[in-house]
């Protein structure tokens, strides 16, 4: 962990038509930190992550990675997405490709890495997420938790600076949630900078360096997990915690 800011949201606004979904959002994510974003459904959490890698365009403000603007519509979006990995609620794996092929495709096609190097790195990543033995399996032969771990390995294969996780356990059966959260814990222990949208409050409390509460498109509270869960600063924070804990 350091004090170096990696990802900055500077007074950003996002609209869907006339609906103002992100309102003056300012947030810094520092190197090696796990920033956990929580809040009720519809509060703008997932939209915030999608703006970070330009799946959604903002209408005002600026987003910076390592001090450089990434919100310029004329910027190199493919280069950006190499530096900011994202894992979604739905696994989005190619059904006709094996686990290893899913992991190695982008490094070969986007970064131009040769097949042997990509395969070696892909096998290392599958081993890291506990799935090397499933390297030749297709997605329909894997459980949901296994598919999500392949999706994490796929995002890591691009060697990103930041990893974004958008409710990655929400579609999983309860008994499979732990294996995915375990991989994310290991990434945090290894110093990966992460933004995590989740309803898993145990993960937020144990792994997060910072918890951000969003409501109606705004950040209403932000702080260390021990202060957020132990003594929230706002009435909205108290209301939120009273409903979920």
mmCIF file of C-alpha atoms in Angstrom:
data_model
loop_
_atom_site.group_PDB
_atom_site.id
_atom_site.type_symbol
_atom_site.label_atom_id
_atom_site.label_comp_id
_atom_site.label_asym_id
_atom_site.label_seq_id
_atom_site.Cartn_x
_atom_site.Cartn_y
_atom_site.Cartn_z
ATOM 1 C CA UNK A 1 0.000 0.000 0.000
ATOM 2 C CA UNK A 2 1.199 3.510 -0.749
ATOM 3 C CA UNK A 3 -0.059 7.062 -0.922
ATOM 4 C CA UNK A 4 0.255 7.150 -4.711
ATOM 5 C CA UNK A 5 -3.088 7.778 -6.403
ATOM 6 C CA UNK A 6 -3.643 5.393 -9.317
ATOM 7 C CA UNK A 7 -7.249 6.092 -10.332
ATOM 8 C CA UNK A 8 -8.988 9.448 -9.905
ATOM 9 C CA UNK A 9 -12.600 10.425 -10.434
ATOM 10 C CA UNK A 10 -12.746 14.217 -10.532
ATOM 11 C CA UNK A 11 -16.256 15.710 -10.248
ATOM 12 C CA UNK A 12 -17.763 13.351 -12.809
ATOM 13 C CA UNK A 13 -21.366 13.457 -13.971
ATOM 14 C CA UNK A 14 -23.167 10.790 -15.943
ATOM 15 C CA UNK A 15 -26.631 10.928 -17.510
ATOM 16 C CA UNK A 16 -28.813 8.320 -19.149
ATOM 17 C CA UNK A 17 -31.092 10.570 -21.135
ATOM 18 C CA UNK A 18 -32.588 12.963 -18.612
ATOM 19 C CA UNK A 19 -31.695 10.723 -15.661
ATOM 20 C CA UNK A 20 -28.727 11.997 -13.661
ATOM 21 C CA UNK A 21 -27.118 8.755 -12.481
ATOM 22 C CA UNK A 22 -23.720 9.993 -11.222
ATOM 23 C CA UNK A 23 -23.613 13.382 -9.528
ATOM 24 C CA UNK A 24 -20.333 15.199 -8.923
ATOM 25 C CA UNK A 25 -18.457 12.026 -8.022
ATOM 26 C CA UNK A 26 -14.919 12.630 -6.739
ATOM 27 C CA UNK A 27 -12.893 9.640 -5.538
ATOM 28 C CA UNK A 28 -9.212 8.654 -5.391
ATOM 29 C CA UNK A 29 -8.023 5.046 -5.414
ATOM 30 C CA UNK A 30 -4.452 4.637 -4.204
ATOM 31 C CA UNK A 31 -1.857 2.113 -5.293
ATOM 32 C CA UNK A 32 -2.394 -1.315 -3.745
ATOM 33 C CA UNK A 33 -5.674 -0.408 -2.070
ATOM 34 C CA UNK A 34 -8.964 -2.294 -2.213
ATOM 35 C CA UNK A 35 -11.772 0.246 -2.561
ATOM 36 C CA UNK A 36 -15.136 -1.420 -1.915
ATOM 37 C CA UNK A 37 -18.232 0.367 -3.218
ATOM 38 C CA UNK A 38 -21.520 -0.480 -1.526
ATOM 39 C CA UNK A 39 -25.046 0.880 -1.586
ATOM 40 C CA UNK A 40 -28.620 0.068 -2.562
ATOM 41 C CA UNK A 41 -29.561 -1.094 -6.048
ATOM 42 C CA UNK A 42 -29.766 1.786 -8.495
ATOM 43 C CA UNK A 43 -27.338 3.986 -6.580
ATOM 44 C CA UNK A 44 -24.846 4.195 -9.467
ATOM 45 C CA UNK A 45 -22.208 1.741 -8.250
ATOM 46 C CA UNK A 46 -21.912 -0.346 -11.413
ATOM 47 C CA UNK A 47 -22.158 2.711 -13.628
ATOM 48 C CA UNK A 48 -19.192 4.212 -11.801
ATOM 49 C CA UNK A 49 -17.075 1.154 -12.638
ATOM 50 C CA UNK A 50 -18.263 1.106 -16.241
ATOM 51 C CA UNK A 51 -17.207 4.737 -16.629
ATOM 52 C CA UNK A 52 -13.718 3.851 -15.375
ATOM 53 C CA UNK A 53 -12.973 1.743 -18.448
ATOM 54 C CA UNK A 54 -15.121 3.707 -20.887
ATOM 55 C CA UNK A 55 -17.952 1.218 -21.232
ATOM 56 C CA UNK A 56 -19.954 4.333 -20.421
ATOM 57 C CA UNK A 57 -18.947 7.891 -21.313
ATOM 58 C CA UNK A 58 -19.217 10.667 -18.757
ATOM 59 C CA UNK A 59 -20.774 14.052 -19.523
ATOM 60 C CA UNK A 60 -18.695 16.177 -17.149
ATOM 61 C CA UNK A 61 -15.556 15.925 -15.057
ATOM 62 C CA UNK A 62 -12.474 13.824 -15.686
ATOM 63 C CA UNK A 63 -11.167 10.348 -14.889
ATOM 64 C CA UNK A 64 -7.390 9.892 -14.642
ATOM 65 C CA UNK A 65 -5.150 6.839 -14.500
ATOM 66 C CA UNK A 66 -1.638 7.521 -13.212
ATOM 67 C CA UNK A 67 -2.351 11.215 -13.630
ATOM 68 C CA UNK A 68 -3.317 10.961 -17.311
ATOM 69 C CA UNK A 69 -6.856 11.600 -18.510
ATOM 70 C CA UNK A 70 -8.683 8.484 -19.675
ATOM 71 C CA UNK A 71 -12.068 10.117 -20.187
ATOM 72 C CA UNK A 72 -11.156 11.895 -23.445
ATOM 73 C CA UNK A 73 -13.497 10.422 -26.108
ATOM 74 C CA UNK A 74 -10.603 10.598 -28.591
ATOM 75 C CA UNK A 75 -8.276 8.581 -26.349
ATOM 76 C CA UNK A 76 -7.049 5.065 -27.172
ATOM 77 C CA UNK A 77 -9.787 2.947 -25.616
ATOM 78 C CA UNK A 78 -8.045 -0.363 -26.352
ATOM 79 C CA UNK A 79 -4.867 0.745 -24.579
ATOM 80 C CA UNK A 80 -6.965 1.894 -21.634
ATOM 81 C CA UNK A 81 -8.653 -1.474 -21.315
ATOM 82 C CA UNK A 82 -5.284 -3.183 -21.215
ATOM 83 C CA UNK A 83 -4.487 -1.156 -18.103
ATOM 84 C CA UNK A 84 -7.855 -1.477 -16.345
ATOM 85 C CA UNK A 85 -9.176 -5.027 -16.108
ATOM 86 C CA UNK A 86 -12.841 -5.668 -15.428
ATOM 87 C CA UNK A 87 -14.764 -8.718 -14.261
ATOM 88 C CA UNK A 88 -18.536 -8.717 -14.595
ATOM 89 C CA UNK A 89 -21.466 -10.396 -12.873
ATOM 90 C CA UNK A 90 -21.997 -12.489 -16.012
ATOM 91 C CA UNK A 91 -18.893 -14.423 -16.941
ATOM 92 C CA UNK A 92 -18.840 -13.489 -20.658
ATOM 93 C CA UNK A 93 -16.546 -16.362 -21.601
ATOM 94 C CA UNK A 94 -16.380 -17.569 -25.202
ATOM 95 C CA UNK A 95 -18.367 -20.826 -25.087
ATOM 96 C CA UNK A 96 -16.477 -22.396 -28.002
ATOM 97 C CA UNK A 97 -13.047 -21.866 -26.440
ATOM 98 C CA UNK A 98 -11.405 -23.727 -23.574
ATOM 99 C CA UNK A 99 -10.535 -22.073 -20.279
ATOM 100 C CA UNK A 100 -6.930 -21.627 -21.416
ATOM 101 C CA UNK A 101 -7.974 -20.264 -24.804
ATOM 102 C CA UNK A 102 -10.265 -17.739 -23.116
ATOM 103 C CA UNK A 103 -7.357 -16.540 -20.972
ATOM 104 C CA UNK A 104 -4.793 -16.329 -23.783
ATOM 105 C CA UNK A 105 -6.917 -14.822 -26.556
ATOM 106 C CA UNK A 106 -6.593 -11.123 -25.679
ATOM 107 C CA UNK A 107 -2.838 -11.183 -24.940
ATOM 108 C CA UNK A 108 -2.237 -12.762 -28.345
ATOM 109 C CA UNK A 109 -4.703 -10.688 -30.376
ATOM 110 C CA UNK A 110 -4.436 -7.331 -28.616
ATOM 111 C CA UNK A 111 -0.907 -7.276 -27.219
ATOM 112 C CA UNK A 112 0.698 -9.418 -29.911
ATOM 113 C CA UNK A 113 2.224 -11.899 -27.467
ATOM 114 C CA UNK A 114 3.412 -15.113 -29.115
ATOM 115 C CA UNK A 115 1.385 -18.271 -28.545
ATOM 116 C CA UNK A 116 3.965 -20.081 -26.395
ATOM 117 C CA UNK A 117 4.466 -17.132 -24.050
ATOM 118 C CA UNK A 118 0.714 -16.534 -23.803
ATOM 119 C CA UNK A 119 0.087 -20.211 -23.047
ATOM 120 C CA UNK A 120 2.736 -20.289 -20.329
ATOM 121 C CA UNK A 121 1.335 -17.158 -18.694
ATOM 122 C CA UNK A 122 -2.205 -18.453 -19.080
ATOM 123 C CA UNK A 123 -1.328 -21.696 -17.329
ATOM 124 C CA UNK A 124 0.308 -19.749 -14.505
ATOM 125 C CA UNK A 125 -2.826 -17.654 -14.050
ATOM 126 C CA UNK A 126 -5.130 -20.665 -14.127
ATOM 127 C CA UNK A 127 -2.925 -22.257 -11.480
ATOM 128 C CA UNK A 128 -3.182 -19.057 -9.424
ATOM 129 C CA UNK A 129 -6.987 -19.298 -9.452
ATOM 130 C CA UNK A 130 -6.897 -23.051 -8.778
ATOM 131 C CA UNK A 131 -8.021 -24.196 -12.223
ATOM 132 C CA UNK A 132 -4.962 -25.470 -14.068
ATOM 133 C CA UNK A 133 -6.507 -28.951 -14.194
ATOM 134 C CA UNK A 134 -9.478 -27.424 -16.040
ATOM 135 C CA UNK A 135 -7.360 -25.694 -18.710
ATOM 136 C CA UNK A 136 -8.842 -27.771 -21.552
ATOM 137 C CA UNK A 137 -12.429 -27.621 -20.270
ATOM 138 C CA UNK A 138 -15.082 -25.543 -21.999
ATOM 139 C CA UNK A 139 -17.250 -23.085 -20.052
ATOM 140 C CA UNK A 140 -20.298 -25.373 -20.096
ATOM 141 C CA UNK A 141 -18.190 -28.017 -18.334
ATOM 142 C CA UNK A 142 -17.380 -25.641 -15.458
ATOM 143 C CA UNK A 143 -19.393 -24.487 -12.469
ATOM 144 C CA UNK A 144 -20.354 -20.843 -12.172
ATOM 145 C CA UNK A 145 -17.628 -20.267 -9.617
ATOM 146 C CA UNK A 146 -15.056 -21.877 -11.892
ATOM 147 C CA UNK A 147 -16.203 -19.784 -14.844
ATOM 148 C CA UNK A 148 -15.875 -16.631 -12.772
ATOM 149 C CA UNK A 149 -12.354 -17.610 -11.736
ATOM 150 C CA UNK A 150 -11.464 -18.110 -15.412
ATOM 151 C CA UNK A 151 -12.876 -14.637 -16.081
ATOM 152 C CA UNK A 152 -10.614 -13.227 -13.373
ATOM 153 C CA UNK A 153 -7.590 -14.999 -14.880
ATOM 154 C CA UNK A 154 -8.551 -13.630 -18.298
ATOM 155 C CA UNK A 155 -8.599 -10.058 -16.986
ATOM 156 C CA UNK A 156 -5.269 -10.555 -15.199
ATOM 157 C CA UNK A 157 -3.674 -11.862 -18.401
ATOM 158 C CA UNK A 158 -3.474 -8.290 -19.685
ATOM 159 C CA UNK A 159 -1.340 -7.284 -16.661
ATOM 160 C CA UNK A 160 -3.649 -4.421 -15.649
ATOM 161 C CA UNK A 161 -2.761 -1.640 -13.227
ATOM 162 C CA UNK A 162 -6.249 -1.741 -11.690
ATOM 163 C CA UNK A 163 -8.884 -4.455 -11.449
ATOM 164 C CA UNK A 164 -12.599 -3.636 -11.369
ATOM 165 C CA UNK A 165 -15.065 -6.200 -9.987
ATOM 166 C CA UNK A 166 -18.757 -5.564 -10.630
ATOM 167 C CA UNK A 167 -20.874 -7.725 -8.306
ATOM 168 C CA UNK A 168 -18.953 -10.775 -9.469
ATOM 169 C CA UNK A 169 -20.584 -13.151 -6.965
ATOM 170 C CA UNK A 170 -24.201 -12.040 -7.446
ATOM 171 C CA UNK A 171 -25.008 -14.699 -10.066
ATOM 172 C CA UNK A 172 -23.403 -17.553 -8.129
ATOM 173 C CA UNK A 173 -24.976 -20.182 -5.934
ATOM 174 C CA UNK A 174 -24.158 -19.365 -2.297
ATOM 175 C CA UNK A 175 -21.762 -22.296 -1.888
ATOM 176 C CA UNK A 176 -19.663 -21.042 -4.825
ATOM 177 C CA UNK A 177 -19.247 -17.471 -3.590
ATOM 178 C CA UNK A 178 -16.384 -18.305 -1.238
ATOM 179 C CA UNK A 179 -14.072 -19.677 -3.928
ATOM 180 C CA UNK A 180 -14.325 -16.472 -5.970
ATOM 181 C CA UNK A 181 -13.900 -14.213 -2.942
ATOM 182 C CA UNK A 182 -10.881 -16.309 -1.978
ATOM 183 C CA UNK A 183 -9.181 -15.500 -5.284
ATOM 184 C CA UNK A 184 -9.965 -11.813 -4.771
ATOM 185 C CA UNK A 185 -8.489 -11.952 -1.259
ATOM 186 C CA UNK A 186 -5.296 -13.410 -2.675
ATOM 187 C CA UNK A 187 -5.111 -10.623 -5.258
ATOM 188 C CA UNK A 188 -5.515 -8.058 -2.490
ATOM 189 C CA UNK A 189 -2.775 -9.755 -0.461
ATOM 190 C CA UNK A 190 -0.517 -9.560 -3.535
ATOM 191 C CA UNK A 191 -1.040 -5.783 -3.705
ATOM 192 C CA UNK A 192 -3.388 -5.521 -6.678
ATOM 193 C CA UNK A 193 -5.238 -2.193 -6.821
ATOM 194 C CA UNK A 194 -8.939 -3.033 -6.884
ATOM 195 C CA UNK A 195 -12.354 -1.383 -7.025
ATOM 196 C CA UNK A 196 -15.044 -3.819 -5.936
ATOM 197 C CA UNK A 197 -18.800 -3.335 -6.143
ATOM 198 C CA UNK A 198 -20.315 -5.968 -3.891
ATOM 199 C CA UNK A 199 -23.085 -6.918 -1.490
ATOM 200 C CA UNK A 200 -20.668 -9.145 0.428
ATOM 201 C CA UNK A 201 -20.208 -7.111 3.590
ATOM 202 C CA UNK A 202 -17.860 -9.662 5.152
ATOM 203 C CA UNK A 203 -15.467 -9.151 2.252
ATOM 204 C CA UNK A 204 -15.818 -5.369 2.512
ATOM 205 C CA UNK A 205 -15.037 -5.445 6.220
ATOM 206 C CA UNK A 206 -12.148 -7.924 6.060
ATOM 207 C CA UNK A 207 -10.409 -7.086 2.780
ATOM 208 C CA UNK A 208 -11.319 -3.492 1.972
ATOM 209 C CA UNK A 209 -8.946 -0.655 2.747
ATOM 210 C CA UNK A 210 -11.756 1.797 2.112
ATOM 211 C CA UNK A 211 -15.531 1.493 1.947
ATOM 212 C CA UNK A 212 -17.515 3.931 -0.168
ATOM 213 C CA UNK A 213 -21.288 4.172 0.290
ATOM 214 C CA UNK A 214 -23.257 5.436 -2.704
ATOM 215 C CA UNK A 215 -26.898 6.495 -2.766
ATOM 216 C CA UNK A 216 -28.890 8.178 -5.531
ATOM 217 C CA UNK A 217 -25.795 8.800 -7.637
ATOM 218 C CA UNK A 218 -23.701 10.384 -4.907
ATOM 219 C CA UNK A 219 -20.999 9.301 -2.487
ATOM 220 C CA UNK A 220 -22.588 9.804 0.907
ATOM 221 C CA UNK A 221 -19.870 8.271 3.053
ATOM 222 C CA UNK A 222 -16.307 7.046 2.651
ATOM 223 C CA UNK A 223 -13.889 5.678 5.194
ATOM 224 C CA UNK A 224 -11.943 2.774 6.610
ATOM 225 C CA UNK A 225 -13.988 -0.407 7.147
ATOM 226 C CA UNK A 226 -13.631 -0.304 10.917
ATOM 227 C CA UNK A 227 -15.107 3.191 11.100
ATOM 228 C CA UNK A 228 -17.789 2.593 8.463
ATOM 229 C CA UNK A 229 -19.068 -0.613 10.033
ATOM 230 C CA UNK A 230 -18.373 0.361 13.630
ATOM 231 C CA UNK A 231 -19.459 3.990 13.746
ATOM 232 C CA UNK A 232 -20.801 5.402 10.450
ATOM 233 C CA UNK A 233 -20.592 9.162 10.086
ATOM 234 C CA UNK A 234 -23.957 9.688 8.418
ATOM 235 C CA UNK A 235 -27.578 8.836 9.104
ATOM 236 C CA UNK A 236 -27.760 7.246 5.649
ATOM 237 C CA UNK A 237 -24.844 5.000 6.553
ATOM 238 C CA UNK A 238 -26.601 3.916 9.733
ATOM 239 C CA UNK A 239 -29.813 3.195 7.790
ATOM 240 C CA UNK A 240 -27.959 1.142 5.185
ATOM 241 C CA UNK A 241 -26.110 -0.941 7.724
ATOM 242 C CA UNK A 242 -29.228 -1.535 9.802
ATOM 243 C CA UNK A 243 -30.876 -3.202 6.817
ATOM 244 C CA UNK A 244 -28.027 -5.450 5.737
ATOM 245 C CA UNK A 245 -26.260 -6.493 8.947
#
